[in-house]
Amino acid sequence: MSRNEGSDKRHSVIGNRIRSGETESAKFYSSSFENLFKVKVVVVGDVGVGKTCLATRFVKGTFEPAYELTIGAGFLCKAVELPDYTIIFQIWDTAGQERYRSLVSMYLRDAKAALLVYDVTDLNSYINVSEWLKQLRTYSPEDIKIILVAAKCDLSSAVHPTTANEYATKNEMLFMETSSKTGLNIDKLFTTLASIMNVRREADTDSELDQKKKNVLDITNSDSHTKQQCCSS
């Protein structure tokens, strides 16, 4: 095989994938770029509630309890194909540590959706939901879609789901119980999010379309992490 042929082959492989750095690349769906929409999703919540496990389960389809503690924010992406268009979820997995709280506001700018995650086994993580919600309301666009996510639902819960659901309804959020360990509602969480997004199908100019293609193919993971065990589900 010639050098040019090898290069062409590699480019062909890249052109048929949505790259996510070290994560497993998501399948590139056949929808045209004109029907392709990027949606920025920010995942917030206390440290150790299972944010990274949730995002990883959705993107890679695997459960990794020994995960890397997020520093700043991690980035993953995956496409969800709907009947008329495809949404590429650009998922920002933010750090829950107190010292990184000030950075969350930066990631919330121009976010279209947020997943507010708490650990059902940790009552404090649920109590802190109100503080996270306050930050979301302060720094996010007014039309942001928020889902309150109960994580680790395969374990004994310290928070009754009815209580959480009522809180979510009162604060104009959807509510969903999940388990990254069993896969409970992980895909449903994102398909639900896709169904409530107000994506507007506006015609692109040639230059905008070219940029959209470039952005899709150039998605990479540029964030560093430090290993630590803290996510059981």
mmCIF file of C-alpha atoms in Angstrom:
data_model
loop_
_atom_site.group_PDB
_atom_site.id
_atom_site.type_symbol
_atom_site.label_atom_id
_atom_site.label_comp_id
_atom_site.label_asym_id
_atom_site.label_seq_id
_atom_site.Cartn_x
_atom_site.Cartn_y
_atom_site.Cartn_z
ATOM 1 C CA MET A 1 0.000 0.000 0.000
ATOM 2 C CA SER A 2 1.329 3.409 -0.939
ATOM 3 C CA ARG A 3 1.743 6.187 1.592
ATOM 4 C CA ASN A 4 -1.071 8.197 -0.015
ATOM 5 C CA GLU A 5 -3.400 5.189 0.007
ATOM 6 C CA GLY A 6 -2.674 4.638 3.704
ATOM 7 C CA SER A 7 -3.374 8.287 4.444
ATOM 8 C CA ASP A 8 -6.635 8.202 2.489
ATOM 9 C CA LYS A 9 -7.727 5.102 4.379
ATOM 10 C CA ARG A 10 -7.050 6.711 7.752
ATOM 11 C CA HIS A 11 -8.946 9.834 6.736
ATOM 12 C CA SER A 12 -11.863 7.664 5.629
ATOM 13 C CA VAL A 13 -12.003 6.027 9.071
ATOM 14 C CA ILE A 14 -11.900 9.381 10.854
ATOM 15 C CA GLY A 15 -14.545 10.787 8.534
ATOM 16 C CA ASN A 16 -16.999 8.118 9.631
ATOM 17 C CA ARG A 17 -16.609 8.641 13.351
ATOM 18 C CA ILE A 18 -17.397 11.270 15.921
ATOM 19 C CA ARG A 19 -14.188 11.444 17.885
ATOM 20 C CA SER A 20 -14.135 11.779 21.672
ATOM 21 C CA GLY A 21 -10.452 11.644 22.618
ATOM 22 C CA GLU A 22 -9.695 8.588 24.704
ATOM 23 C CA THR A 23 -13.329 7.549 24.838
ATOM 24 C CA GLU A 24 -14.765 5.034 22.397
ATOM 25 C CA SER A 25 -15.836 6.921 19.293
ATOM 26 C CA ALA A 26 -19.562 7.181 18.731
ATOM 27 C CA LYS A 27 -21.035 5.851 15.513
ATOM 28 C CA PHE A 28 -21.459 8.472 12.822
ATOM 29 C CA TYR A 29 -25.019 8.342 11.641
ATOM 30 C CA SER A 30 -26.057 8.721 8.021
ATOM 31 C CA SER A 31 -28.082 11.920 8.488
ATOM 32 C CA SER A 32 -26.988 14.826 6.327
ATOM 33 C CA PHE A 33 -25.079 17.667 7.921
ATOM 34 C CA GLU A 34 -28.065 19.913 7.253
ATOM 35 C CA ASN A 35 -30.030 17.804 9.768
ATOM 36 C CA LEU A 36 -27.231 17.581 12.306
ATOM 37 C CA PHE A 37 -27.487 19.593 15.527
ATOM 38 C CA LYS A 38 -24.986 19.995 18.343
ATOM 39 C CA VAL A 39 -26.351 20.242 21.883
ATOM 40 C CA LYS A 40 -24.108 21.198 24.775
ATOM 41 C CA VAL A 41 -25.017 19.284 27.939
ATOM 42 C CA VAL A 42 -23.448 20.099 31.311
ATOM 43 C CA VAL A 43 -23.494 17.446 34.046
ATOM 44 C CA VAL A 44 -23.381 18.866 37.581
ATOM 45 C CA GLY A 45 -23.654 17.551 41.127
ATOM 46 C CA ASP A 46 -21.594 16.734 44.203
ATOM 47 C CA VAL A 47 -18.325 14.844 43.942
ATOM 48 C CA GLY A 48 -18.758 11.066 43.792
ATOM 49 C CA VAL A 49 -22.452 11.027 42.859
ATOM 50 C CA GLY A 50 -21.766 9.142 39.621
ATOM 51 C CA LYS A 51 -21.603 11.859 36.966
ATOM 52 C CA THR A 52 -18.633 10.360 35.125
ATOM 53 C CA CYS A 53 -20.036 6.832 35.339
ATOM 54 C CA LEU A 54 -23.319 8.054 33.878
ATOM 55 C CA ALA A 55 -21.686 9.850 30.957
ATOM 56 C CA THR A 56 -19.323 6.948 30.295
ATOM 57 C CA ARG A 57 -22.133 4.392 30.358
ATOM 58 C CA PHE A 58 -24.058 6.423 27.781
ATOM 59 C CA VAL A 59 -21.120 7.046 25.446
ATOM 60 C CA LYS A 60 -19.210 3.766 25.777
ATOM 61 C CA GLY A 61 -21.907 1.416 27.030
ATOM 62 C CA THR A 62 -19.691 0.248 29.878
ATOM 63 C CA PHE A 63 -19.692 0.568 33.661
ATOM 64 C CA GLU A 64 -16.362 1.643 35.103
ATOM 65 C CA PRO A 65 -16.533 1.886 38.927
ATOM 66 C CA ALA A 66 -12.780 2.571 39.144
ATOM 67 C CA TYR A 67 -12.900 5.857 37.348
ATOM 68 C CA GLU A 68 -10.708 8.921 37.067
ATOM 69 C CA LEU A 69 -11.664 11.780 39.368
ATOM 70 C CA THR A 70 -12.570 14.696 37.142
ATOM 71 C CA ILE A 71 -10.372 17.776 37.321
ATOM 72 C CA GLY A 72 -12.088 20.859 35.953
ATOM 73 C CA ALA A 73 -14.288 19.076 33.422
ATOM 74 C CA GLY A 74 -14.190 16.039 31.170
ATOM 75 C CA PHE A 75 -15.607 15.974 27.661
ATOM 76 C CA LEU A 76 -17.423 13.223 25.787
ATOM 77 C CA CYS A 77 -19.825 13.155 22.881
ATOM 78 C CA LYS A 78 -22.312 10.860 21.224
ATOM 79 C CA ALA A 79 -24.968 11.156 18.540
ATOM 80 C CA VAL A 80 -28.630 10.302 19.034
ATOM 81 C CA GLU A 81 -30.580 9.744 15.839
ATOM 82 C CA LEU A 82 -34.206 10.861 15.719
ATOM 83 C CA PRO A 83 -36.596 10.336 12.777
ATOM 84 C CA ASP A 84 -35.954 13.722 11.152
ATOM 85 C CA TYR A 85 -32.569 14.767 12.473
ATOM 86 C CA THR A 86 -29.559 13.759 14.534
ATOM 87 C CA ILE A 87 -28.429 15.415 17.758
ATOM 88 C CA ILE A 88 -24.801 15.284 18.801
ATOM 89 C CA PHE A 89 -24.638 15.578 22.561
ATOM 90 C CA GLN A 90 -21.473 17.398 23.622
ATOM 91 C CA ILE A 91 -21.289 16.336 27.262
ATOM 92 C CA TRP A 92 -19.291 18.375 29.769
ATOM 93 C CA ASP A 93 -18.743 16.292 32.907
ATOM 94 C CA THR A 94 -17.910 18.887 35.568
ATOM 95 C CA ALA A 95 -15.949 18.327 38.760
ATOM 96 C CA GLY A 96 -17.978 18.310 41.965
ATOM 97 C CA GLN A 97 -15.190 19.407 44.287
ATOM 98 C CA GLU A 98 -15.689 22.727 46.032
ATOM 99 C CA ARG A 99 -12.487 24.214 44.596
ATOM 100 C CA TYR A 100 -13.839 23.809 41.053
ATOM 101 C CA ARG A 101 -17.295 25.283 41.705
ATOM 102 C CA SER A 102 -16.308 28.654 40.278
ATOM 103 C CA LEU A 103 -15.469 26.993 36.948
ATOM 104 C CA VAL A 104 -18.940 25.518 36.509
ATOM 105 C CA SER A 105 -20.399 28.891 35.532
ATOM 106 C CA MET A 106 -17.991 28.990 32.591
ATOM 107 C CA TYR A 107 -19.212 25.628 31.281
ATOM 108 C CA LEU A 108 -22.849 26.652 31.697
ATOM 109 C CA ARG A 109 -22.583 29.490 29.212
ATOM 110 C CA ASP A 110 -24.494 28.643 26.022
ATOM 111 C CA ALA A 111 -25.447 25.212 27.438
ATOM 112 C CA LYS A 112 -28.686 23.857 26.000
ATOM 113 C CA ALA A 113 -29.275 21.252 28.699
ATOM 114 C CA ALA A 114 -28.100 20.206 32.144
ATOM 115 C CA LEU A 115 -28.215 16.972 34.101
ATOM 116 C CA LEU A 116 -28.368 17.668 37.841
ATOM 117 C CA VAL A 117 -27.193 14.444 39.462
ATOM 118 C CA TYR A 118 -27.471 13.227 43.050
ATOM 119 C CA ASP A 119 -26.593 9.896 44.668
ATOM 120 C CA VAL A 120 -29.660 8.131 46.096
ATOM 121 C CA THR A 121 -27.497 6.609 48.849
ATOM 122 C CA ASP A 122 -26.176 10.017 49.940
ATOM 123 C CA LEU A 123 -28.802 12.298 51.484
ATOM 124 C CA ASN A 124 -26.403 15.253 51.542
ATOM 125 C CA SER A 125 -25.962 15.083 47.775
ATOM 126 C CA TYR A 126 -29.737 15.446 47.429
ATOM 127 C CA ILE A 127 -29.870 18.310 49.931
ATOM 128 C CA ASN A 128 -27.181 20.084 47.901
ATOM 129 C CA VAL A 129 -29.302 19.860 44.743
ATOM 130 C CA SER A 130 -30.893 23.199 45.656
ATOM 131 C CA GLU A 131 -27.490 24.927 45.608
ATOM 132 C CA TRP A 132 -26.601 23.385 42.269
ATOM 133 C CA LEU A 133 -29.963 24.421 40.867
ATOM 134 C CA LYS A 134 -29.389 27.978 42.063
ATOM 135 C CA GLN A 135 -26.086 28.015 40.176
ATOM 136 C CA LEU A 136 -27.766 26.619 37.073
ATOM 137 C CA ARG A 137 -30.479 29.264 37.150
ATOM 138 C CA THR A 138 -27.930 32.030 37.675
ATOM 139 C CA TYR A 139 -25.427 31.200 34.935
ATOM 140 C CA SER A 140 -27.365 29.197 32.338
ATOM 141 C CA PRO A 141 -29.460 30.508 29.438
ATOM 142 C CA GLU A 142 -33.095 31.025 30.436
ATOM 143 C CA ASP A 143 -34.360 28.302 28.102
ATOM 144 C CA ILE A 144 -31.997 25.576 29.356
ATOM 145 C CA LYS A 145 -33.577 22.135 29.807
ATOM 146 C CA ILE A 146 -32.802 20.490 33.163
ATOM 147 C CA ILE A 147 -33.318 16.901 34.257
ATOM 148 C CA LEU A 148 -32.898 15.928 37.907
ATOM 149 C CA VAL A 149 -31.109 12.574 37.832
ATOM 150 C CA ALA A 150 -31.197 10.042 40.664
ATOM 151 C CA ALA A 151 -28.016 7.972 40.284
ATOM 152 C CA LYS A 152 -27.139 4.540 41.734
ATOM 153 C CA CYS A 153 -30.748 3.369 41.879
ATOM 154 C CA ASP A 154 -29.592 -0.248 42.043
ATOM 155 C CA LEU A 155 -28.666 0.482 45.688
ATOM 156 C CA SER A 156 -30.781 1.194 48.757
ATOM 157 C CA SER A 157 -32.095 4.744 48.587
ATOM 158 C CA ALA A 158 -31.983 7.409 51.292
ATOM 159 C CA VAL A 159 -34.282 9.630 49.222
ATOM 160 C CA HIS A 160 -37.754 8.503 48.191
ATOM 161 C CA PRO A 161 -38.237 8.970 44.435
ATOM 162 C CA THR A 162 -41.630 10.594 44.992
ATOM 163 C CA THR A 163 -39.960 13.316 47.048
ATOM 164 C CA ALA A 164 -37.384 13.970 44.340
ATOM 165 C CA ASN A 165 -40.000 13.890 41.589
ATOM 166 C CA GLU A 166 -42.176 16.433 43.401
ATOM 167 C CA TYR A 167 -39.160 18.706 43.904
ATOM 168 C CA ALA A 168 -38.287 18.438 40.222
ATOM 169 C CA THR A 169 -41.843 19.246 39.131
ATOM 170 C CA LYS A 170 -42.016 22.219 41.493
ATOM 171 C CA ASN A 171 -38.805 23.590 39.991
ATOM 172 C CA GLU A 172 -39.717 22.945 36.354
ATOM 173 C CA MET A 173 -37.370 20.000 35.860
ATOM 174 C CA LEU A 174 -37.920 16.490 34.609
ATOM 175 C CA PHE A 175 -36.930 13.616 36.898
ATOM 176 C CA MET A 176 -35.408 10.252 36.102
ATOM 177 C CA GLU A 177 -34.020 7.350 38.126
ATOM 178 C CA THR A 178 -30.874 5.752 36.702
ATOM 179 C CA SER A 179 -28.200 3.174 37.371
ATOM 180 C CA SER A 180 -24.912 3.222 35.513
ATOM 181 C CA LYS A 181 -24.202 -0.270 36.849
ATOM 182 C CA THR A 182 -27.308 -1.930 35.402
ATOM 183 C CA GLY A 183 -27.885 0.573 32.606
ATOM 184 C CA LEU A 184 -31.313 1.521 33.971
ATOM 185 C CA ASN A 185 -32.717 4.462 31.982
ATOM 186 C CA ILE A 186 -29.302 5.666 30.772
ATOM 187 C CA ASP A 187 -30.214 5.689 27.085
ATOM 188 C CA LYS A 188 -33.755 6.811 27.923
ATOM 189 C CA LEU A 189 -32.317 9.801 29.780
ATOM 190 C CA PHE A 190 -30.648 11.125 26.650
ATOM 191 C CA THR A 191 -33.405 10.199 24.214
ATOM 192 C CA THR A 192 -35.815 12.052 26.502
ATOM 193 C CA LEU A 193 -33.466 15.007 26.515
ATOM 194 C CA ALA A 194 -33.256 14.873 22.731
ATOM 195 C CA SER A 195 -37.040 14.845 22.407
ATOM 196 C CA ILE A 196 -37.528 18.003 24.482
ATOM 197 C CA MET A 197 -34.799 20.062 22.824
ATOM 198 C CA ASN A 198 -36.043 22.953 20.710
ATOM 199 C CA VAL A 199 -33.660 22.530 17.814
ATOM 200 C CA ARG A 200 -34.480 24.908 15.002
ATOM 201 C CA ARG A 201 -33.803 23.666 11.517
ATOM 202 C CA GLU A 202 -32.277 26.729 9.936
ATOM 203 C CA ALA A 203 -30.571 26.686 6.563
ATOM 204 C CA ASP A 204 -26.781 26.870 6.712
ATOM 205 C CA THR A 205 -24.639 28.825 4.328
ATOM 206 C CA ASP A 206 -21.857 26.855 2.654
ATOM 207 C CA SER A 207 -19.286 28.307 5.035
ATOM 208 C CA GLU A 208 -21.401 27.489 8.103
ATOM 209 C CA LEU A 209 -21.932 23.950 6.840
ATOM 210 C CA ASP A 210 -18.208 23.470 6.264
ATOM 211 C CA GLN A 211 -17.503 24.706 9.788
ATOM 212 C CA LYS A 212 -20.150 22.366 11.188
ATOM 213 C CA LYS A 213 -18.470 19.420 9.465
ATOM 214 C CA LYS A 214 -15.069 20.471 10.787
ATOM 215 C CA ASN A 215 -16.370 20.867 14.335
ATOM 216 C CA VAL A 216 -17.968 17.426 14.288
ATOM 217 C CA LEU A 217 -14.854 15.684 13.011
ATOM 218 C CA ASP A 218 -12.444 17.577 15.257
ATOM 219 C CA ILE A 219 -14.106 16.808 18.585
ATOM 220 C CA THR A 220 -11.404 15.627 20.974
ATOM 221 C CA ASN A 221 -10.911 15.126 24.690
ATOM 222 C CA SER A 222 -8.417 17.642 26.040
ATOM 223 C CA ASP A 223 -8.962 17.364 29.778
ATOM 224 C CA SER A 224 -6.726 15.564 32.303
ATOM 225 C CA HIS A 225 -7.873 13.406 35.215
ATOM 226 C CA THR A 226 -6.549 11.820 38.425
ATOM 227 C CA LYS A 227 -7.538 8.221 39.286
ATOM 228 C CA GLN A 228 -9.725 7.597 42.330
ATOM 229 C CA GLN A 229 -12.445 5.159 43.392
ATOM 230 C CA CYS A 230 -15.723 6.833 44.365
ATOM 231 C CA CYS A 231 -18.479 5.720 42.030
ATOM 232 C CA SER A 232 -20.229 2.451 42.826
ATOM 233 C CA SER A 233 -23.028 2.791 40.308
#
